[in-house]
Short mmCIF file of C-alpha atoms and ligand atoms in Angstrom, two decimals:
data_model
loop_
_atom_site.label_atom_id
_atom_site.label_comp_id
_atom_site.label_asym_id
_atom_site.label_seq_id
_atom_site.Cartn_x
_atom_site.Cartn_y
_atom_site.Cartn_z
CA MET A 1117 91.62 140.99 127.90
CA VAL A 1118 89.36 142.59 125.28
CA GLU A 1119 90.83 145.14 122.93
CA GLN A 1120 88.76 147.42 120.72
CA LEU A 1121 90.42 147.68 117.31
CA ALA A 1122 87.88 149.90 115.54
CA PRO A 1123 84.25 150.92 116.05
CA GLY A 1124 82.35 147.63 116.30
CA LEU A 1125 85.48 145.47 116.05
CA TRP A 1126 86.99 143.69 119.03
CA ARG A 1127 89.84 141.29 119.67
CA LEU A 1128 89.30 138.70 122.40
CA ASN A 1129 92.42 137.06 123.73
CA ILE A 1130 91.78 133.37 124.43
CA PRO A 1131 94.66 131.52 126.16
CA LEU A 1132 95.65 128.08 124.82
CA VAL A 1133 97.18 126.69 127.99
CA GLY A 1134 100.21 124.45 127.47
CA ASN A 1135 100.01 124.84 123.68
CA PRO A 1136 102.97 126.36 121.82
CA LEU A 1137 100.54 128.57 119.86
CA LYS A 1138 99.99 130.32 123.25
CA ASN A 1139 96.72 132.10 122.40
CA LEU A 1140 93.88 132.40 119.95
CA ASN A 1141 92.68 135.77 118.71
CA SER A 1142 88.95 135.64 118.47
CA PHE A 1143 87.35 138.65 116.76
CA LEU A 1144 83.89 140.05 117.34
CA ILE A 1145 82.13 142.36 114.90
CA THR A 1146 79.16 144.00 116.59
CA GLY A 1147 76.05 145.40 114.96
CA GLU A 1148 72.41 144.53 114.53
CA ARG A 1149 73.70 140.97 114.51
CA ASN A 1150 77.19 140.10 115.71
CA LEU A 1151 79.78 137.88 114.08
CA LEU A 1152 82.25 135.98 116.26
CA ILE A 1153 85.30 134.78 114.31
CA ASP A 1154 86.95 131.62 115.80
CA THR A 1155 86.30 130.29 119.30
CA GLY A 1156 89.13 128.49 121.18
CA PHE A 1157 89.32 124.89 122.39
CA ASN A 1158 86.43 123.11 124.06
CA GLN A 1159 88.24 123.37 127.38
CA PRO A 1160 87.53 125.22 130.68
CA ALA A 1161 90.28 127.90 130.38
CA CYS A 1162 89.07 128.91 126.89
CA LYS A 1163 85.43 128.86 127.97
CA GLU A 1164 86.09 131.11 130.95
CA ALA A 1165 88.13 133.61 128.91
CA MET A 1166 85.47 133.69 126.18
CA ASP A 1167 82.57 134.12 128.64
CA THR A 1168 84.34 136.91 130.55
CA GLN A 1169 85.30 138.88 127.45
CA LEU A 1170 81.90 138.54 125.76
CA ARG A 1171 80.38 139.85 129.00
CA GLU A 1172 82.81 142.80 129.03
CA ILE A 1173 81.67 143.76 125.52
CA GLY A 1174 78.06 143.09 126.44
CA ALA A 1175 77.58 140.80 123.43
CA ASP A 1176 74.24 139.01 123.22
CA LEU A 1177 74.82 135.44 122.03
CA GLY A 1178 71.17 135.26 121.01
CA ARG A 1179 72.04 137.41 117.99
CA THR A 1180 75.61 136.29 117.40
CA ASP A 1181 76.56 134.15 114.42
CA ILE A 1182 79.83 132.24 114.51
CA PHE A 1183 82.36 132.06 111.67
CA MET A 1184 85.24 129.60 111.85
CA THR A 1185 88.22 130.14 109.56
CA HIS A 1186 88.89 126.40 109.57
CA LEU A 1187 88.12 123.09 111.24
CA HIS A 1188 90.94 122.94 113.83
CA SER A 1189 89.75 122.50 117.41
CA ASP A 1190 91.33 125.73 118.68
CA HIS A 1191 89.09 127.57 116.18
CA THR A 1192 85.91 125.47 116.38
CA GLY A 1193 86.03 123.96 119.90
CA LEU A 1194 83.51 126.24 121.63
CA SER A 1195 81.15 126.70 118.68
CA THR A 1196 78.42 124.39 119.95
CA TYR A 1197 78.71 125.81 123.47
CA LEU A 1198 78.35 129.39 122.15
CA HIS A 1199 75.67 128.65 119.58
CA ARG A 1200 72.14 129.83 120.34
CA HIS A 1201 68.93 128.80 118.61
CA GLY A 1202 68.42 130.69 115.33
CA CYS A 1203 72.10 131.63 114.94
CA ALA A 1204 74.42 130.46 112.18
CA VAL A 1205 77.66 128.50 112.58
CA PHE A 1206 79.72 129.05 109.44
CA LEU A 1207 82.52 126.82 108.14
CA SER A 1208 83.67 126.12 104.59
CA GLY A 1209 81.93 123.16 102.93
CA THR A 1210 85.23 121.31 102.60
CA ASP A 1211 86.20 121.72 106.26
CA ALA A 1212 82.65 120.98 107.43
CA VAL A 1213 82.83 117.50 105.87
CA ARG A 1214 86.19 116.81 107.51
CA ARG A 1215 85.18 118.24 110.90
CA GLU A 1216 82.15 115.96 110.90
CA GLU A 1217 84.40 112.98 110.04
CA TYR A 1218 86.48 113.71 113.15
CA SER A 1219 83.67 112.38 115.32
CA ARG A 1220 84.16 108.92 113.73
CA GLU A 1221 86.71 106.76 115.54
CA GLU A 1222 87.65 104.81 112.40
CA VAL A 1223 88.83 108.04 110.72
CA TRP A 1224 91.32 108.51 113.57
CA ARG A 1225 92.30 104.84 113.54
CA GLU A 1226 93.17 105.08 109.82
CA LYS A 1227 95.04 108.34 110.38
CA TYR A 1228 97.05 106.81 113.22
CA ALA A 1229 97.78 103.65 111.22
CA SER A 1230 99.26 105.82 108.47
CA TYR A 1231 101.45 107.61 111.04
CA VAL A 1232 102.72 104.20 112.20
CA GLU A 1233 103.61 103.38 108.59
CA ASN A 1234 105.51 106.67 108.56
CA GLY A 1235 107.64 105.70 111.54
CA PHE A 1236 105.73 106.19 114.81
CA THR A 1237 105.34 103.20 117.14
CA TRP A 1238 101.87 101.98 118.14
CA GLU A 1239 102.87 102.75 121.73
CA GLU A 1240 103.28 106.43 120.82
CA MET A 1241 100.03 106.44 118.86
CA ASN A 1242 98.11 104.81 121.72
CA TRP A 1243 99.37 107.49 124.06
CA LEU A 1244 98.28 110.17 121.57
CA TRP A 1245 94.85 108.58 121.20
CA ASP A 1246 93.45 110.35 124.27
CA SER A 1247 95.69 113.40 124.40
CA ASN A 1248 95.68 114.87 120.90
CA PRO A 1249 93.86 118.23 121.19
CA ALA A 1250 92.81 117.94 117.54
CA LYS A 1251 90.77 114.91 118.55
CA MET A 1252 89.81 115.65 122.16
CA GLU A 1253 89.04 119.37 122.34
CA GLY A 1254 86.75 119.86 119.37
CA PRO A 1255 83.12 120.99 119.57
CA GLU A 1256 80.29 118.75 120.76
CA PRO A 1257 78.33 117.64 117.70
CA LEU A 1258 76.06 120.42 116.43
CA GLY A 1259 72.88 118.50 115.70
CA ARG A 1260 71.85 120.39 112.58
CA GLY A 1261 75.34 120.55 110.99
CA PHE A 1262 77.36 123.61 109.99
CA ASP A 1263 76.26 126.44 107.70
CA ARG A 1264 78.55 125.84 104.76
CA LEU A 1265 80.32 128.65 102.93
CA GLU A 1266 82.13 128.57 99.61
CA ASP A 1267 84.80 130.77 98.03
CA GLY A 1268 83.47 134.25 97.21
CA ALA A 1269 80.52 134.18 99.63
CA VAL A 1270 79.88 137.59 101.20
CA LEU A 1271 78.73 138.10 104.80
CA GLU A 1272 77.48 141.43 106.15
CA TYR A 1273 77.92 142.43 109.80
CA GLY A 1274 78.28 145.81 111.50
CA GLY A 1275 78.15 147.63 108.15
CA ARG A 1276 81.08 145.60 106.84
CA LYS A 1277 81.02 143.41 103.75
CA LEU A 1278 83.23 140.37 104.38
CA ARG A 1279 84.26 138.24 101.42
CA CYS A 1280 85.31 134.61 101.97
CA ILE A 1281 88.58 133.74 100.28
CA LEU A 1282 89.27 130.02 100.01
CA THR A 1283 92.89 129.48 101.01
CA PRO A 1284 93.55 125.71 101.17
CA GLY A 1285 96.81 124.51 102.70
CA HIS A 1286 96.73 124.79 106.48
CA THR A 1287 93.45 122.88 106.14
CA PRO A 1288 91.82 121.84 102.84
CA GLY A 1289 88.97 124.36 103.28
CA HIS A 1290 90.59 127.26 105.16
CA LEU A 1291 88.80 130.60 104.63
CA CYS A 1292 90.14 134.12 105.11
CA LEU A 1293 87.65 136.98 105.47
CA TYR A 1294 88.39 140.17 103.57
CA ASP A 1295 86.75 143.55 104.15
CA ALA A 1296 87.81 145.52 101.04
CA GLU A 1297 86.33 148.85 102.11
CA ASN A 1298 88.25 148.90 105.39
CA GLU A 1299 91.28 147.06 103.93
CA THR A 1300 91.04 144.53 106.74
CA LEU A 1301 92.01 140.86 106.39
CA PHE A 1302 91.11 138.22 108.96
CA SER A 1303 93.80 135.77 107.96
CA GLY A 1304 92.98 132.87 110.31
CA ASP A 1305 95.97 130.51 110.34
CA HIS A 1306 96.83 131.21 106.70
CA VAL A 1307 99.24 134.03 107.50
CA LEU A 1308 100.69 134.19 111.02
CA PHE A 1309 103.51 136.29 112.43
CA HIS A 1310 106.36 135.13 114.63
CA ILE A 1311 105.28 131.52 114.09
CA SER A 1312 104.71 129.81 110.74
CA PRO A 1313 101.40 128.04 110.07
CA ASN A 1314 101.64 124.25 110.32
CA ILE A 1315 101.21 122.72 106.87
CA CYS A 1316 100.69 118.96 107.08
CA ARG A 1317 99.61 116.12 104.83
CA TRP A 1318 95.84 115.59 104.53
CA GLU A 1319 94.16 112.35 103.54
CA GLY A 1320 93.18 112.53 99.85
CA ILE A 1321 95.19 115.72 99.16
CA PRO A 1322 98.25 114.99 97.00
CA ASP A 1323 100.12 118.25 97.59
CA ALA A 1324 98.98 120.30 100.60
CA LEU A 1325 102.12 122.44 100.61
CA GLY A 1326 101.73 123.26 96.90
CA ASP A 1327 98.13 124.27 97.65
CA TYR A 1328 99.30 126.44 100.54
CA LEU A 1329 101.92 128.27 98.47
CA LYS A 1330 99.29 128.96 95.77
CA SER A 1331 96.90 130.21 98.46
CA LEU A 1332 99.55 132.67 99.67
CA ASP A 1333 99.47 134.14 96.17
CA ARG A 1334 95.68 134.43 96.39
CA VAL A 1335 95.96 136.98 99.22
CA LYS A 1336 99.37 138.55 98.62
CA GLU A 1337 98.23 141.45 96.42
CA LEU A 1338 95.19 142.48 98.48
CA PRO A 1339 95.33 146.03 99.82
CA VAL A 1340 95.52 145.44 103.59
CA LYS A 1341 95.95 148.07 106.28
CA LEU A 1342 94.78 145.91 109.18
CA LEU A 1343 95.96 142.30 109.12
CA LEU A 1344 94.42 140.16 111.84
CA PRO A 1345 95.94 136.69 112.26
CA ALA A 1346 94.34 134.09 114.55
CA HIS A 1347 97.32 133.59 116.87
CA ARG A 1348 99.73 135.85 118.77
CA ALA A 1349 99.62 139.62 119.13
CA GLU A 1350 102.14 140.27 116.34
CA THR A 1351 101.03 141.48 112.94
CA GLY A 1352 102.74 143.31 110.08
CA ASN A 1353 102.97 143.73 106.34
CA LEU A 1354 101.17 141.09 104.29
CA ARG A 1355 103.45 140.98 101.23
CA THR A 1356 106.63 140.87 103.30
CA ARG A 1357 105.24 138.07 105.44
CA VAL A 1358 104.12 136.04 102.40
CA GLU A 1359 107.68 136.22 101.01
CA GLU A 1360 109.11 135.17 104.40
CA LEU A 1361 106.74 132.21 104.61
CA LYS A 1362 107.64 131.11 101.08
CA ALA A 1363 111.36 131.35 101.92
CA HIS A 1364 110.74 129.35 105.11
CA HIS A 1365 109.19 126.48 103.13
CA ALA A 1366 111.89 126.63 100.46
CA ARG A 1367 114.52 126.12 103.20
CA ARG A 1368 112.55 123.27 104.70
CA LEU A 1369 112.20 121.61 101.26
CA ASP A 1370 115.98 121.88 100.79
CA ASP A 1371 116.48 120.40 104.21
CA ALA A 1372 114.20 117.41 103.51
CA LEU A 1373 115.72 116.76 100.07
CA ARG A 1374 119.27 116.88 101.47
CA ILE A 1375 118.41 114.39 104.22
CA VAL A 1376 116.74 111.94 101.80
CA ALA A 1377 119.80 112.15 99.48
CA GLU A 1378 122.29 111.70 102.34
CA VAL A 1379 120.54 108.79 104.02
CA PRO A 1380 118.20 107.00 101.59
CA GLY A 1381 115.58 104.72 103.11
CA LEU A 1382 114.57 106.73 106.18
CA THR A 1383 110.97 106.99 107.34
CA ALA A 1384 109.27 110.39 107.50
CA TYR A 1385 109.62 110.16 111.31
CA GLU A 1386 113.39 109.71 111.01
CA ILE A 1387 113.66 112.48 108.40
CA THR A 1388 111.68 114.81 110.67
CA GLY A 1389 114.12 114.11 113.51
CA ARG A 1390 116.99 115.29 111.31
CA MET A 1391 115.25 118.47 110.11
CA GLN A 1392 115.63 121.93 111.66
CA TRP A 1393 112.75 122.95 113.96
CA SER A 1394 112.34 126.00 116.11
CA ILE A 1395 110.96 124.36 119.21
CA ARG A 1396 112.29 124.48 122.74
CA ALA A 1397 113.54 120.89 123.00
CA ARG A 1398 117.16 119.82 123.08
CA ASN A 1399 116.70 117.11 120.51
CA TRP A 1400 114.10 115.09 118.63
CA ASN A 1401 113.72 112.53 121.41
CA GLU A 1402 112.66 115.30 123.77
CA PHE A 1403 109.98 116.73 121.47
CA PRO A 1404 106.59 116.40 123.19
CA LEU A 1405 104.69 113.65 121.40
CA THR A 1406 101.88 115.92 120.16
CA GLN A 1407 104.53 118.21 118.62
CA LYS A 1408 106.19 115.18 116.99
CA PHE A 1409 102.81 114.35 115.47
CA PHE A 1410 102.48 117.84 113.91
CA ALA A 1411 106.15 117.94 112.87
CA VAL A 1412 105.93 114.59 111.04
CA GLY A 1413 102.72 115.75 109.35
CA GLU A 1414 104.59 118.84 108.21
CA ALA A 1415 107.58 116.83 106.96
CA LEU A 1416 105.15 114.62 105.01
CA ALA A 1417 103.67 117.69 103.28
CA HIS A 1418 107.18 118.68 102.21
CA LEU A 1419 108.00 115.13 101.06
CA ASP A 1420 104.72 115.09 99.07
CA TRP A 1421 105.68 118.38 97.40
CA LEU A 1422 109.04 116.88 96.42
CA GLU A 1423 107.45 113.63 95.28
CA VAL A 1424 104.83 115.34 93.08
CA ARG A 1425 107.71 117.19 91.37
CA GLY A 1426 109.89 114.12 90.91
CA GLY A 1427 112.47 114.80 93.63
CA VAL A 1428 111.86 111.81 95.91
CA THR A 1429 109.89 108.61 95.99
CA HIS A 1430 108.76 106.24 98.72
CA ARG A 1431 107.92 102.57 99.08
CA LEU A 1432 106.57 100.30 101.77
CA GLU A 1433 109.17 97.98 103.27
CA ASN A 1434 108.27 95.75 106.23
CA GLY A 1435 105.30 97.91 107.13
CA LYS A 1436 107.18 101.22 107.00
CA GLU A 1437 107.12 103.86 104.23
CA ARG A 1438 110.72 104.69 103.32
CA TYR A 1439 111.92 107.65 101.26
CA PHE A 1440 114.52 107.60 98.50
CA PRO A 1441 116.01 110.23 96.22
CA ILE A 1442 114.68 109.80 92.71
CA ASN A 1443 118.10 108.86 91.21
CA GLU A 1444 118.50 106.08 93.70
CA TYR A 1445 115.02 104.83 92.82
CA LYS A 1446 115.79 104.75 89.09
CA GLY A 1447 119.02 102.93 89.89
CA VAL A 1448 117.09 100.19 91.64
CA ASN A 1449 114.86 99.65 88.60
ZN1 LIG B 2103 94.79 125.85 112.66
#
């Protein structure tokens, strides 16, 4: 269902069937040229919802550029399908490189091998191989590559000036779009309400959670009257939500540190199973496998944060990475 938020500004509600995120908010700014912000998965239900709602607005794809807040498939999946000759497909330079890497099987094989080192079995990983939406529901390759944006770039659509704010954390190159004149922030998955953005470990990034917390500070002070997150209908006050998200991660860090101290030598997978999660499953064994994958990624980001600050350490034992409190580690040496 399309909702008009302001003159020339629309929210399209794209269902994410079977996904705990439930929906994607895609935004359309109309004008001489249109800008479509985020797209939904490359999957029939998303396609149908997008087509129907664009038709309702009467948007002409022939003059619609596409902006993706970040590389995740629920944001980029339909970009190639919606792209028309002569239109731009914007993504940050950092995320563009990683999105393009996703089409290479060996990148996934390495990623999955590292998850096995962190406690998954190969059986679980083989099952995930063909069912992980991050891998399976992304866009078809866009022959000419993405139009890369950097921090501070300004786009102009429908009389609005939209400044790109680099907010690494949820992904290494996540961008928010800020319209200062209308005090409107398109926050992508950087700030969400009701659910907290998934912050996981990224290859080559030593401290994704630390980056995320710094990125919250990058947006916290902006004057914002209209805050538009990429998932769920809920929105609210930016500063309050930033403080809640910081408190959420502080609790999760405490949780991880306590578990490592209580039972030294666990894998990230085992630590994750002992952490508190708000998911509708009775216990860790009943977590759907894709959710286990994201939860372990998130636990790893918290363990990295602790490790960078000297709280925990890990070492490879019989093919598995095991975590120890730092005192224990010093004791061993
Ligand atoms: Zn995302």
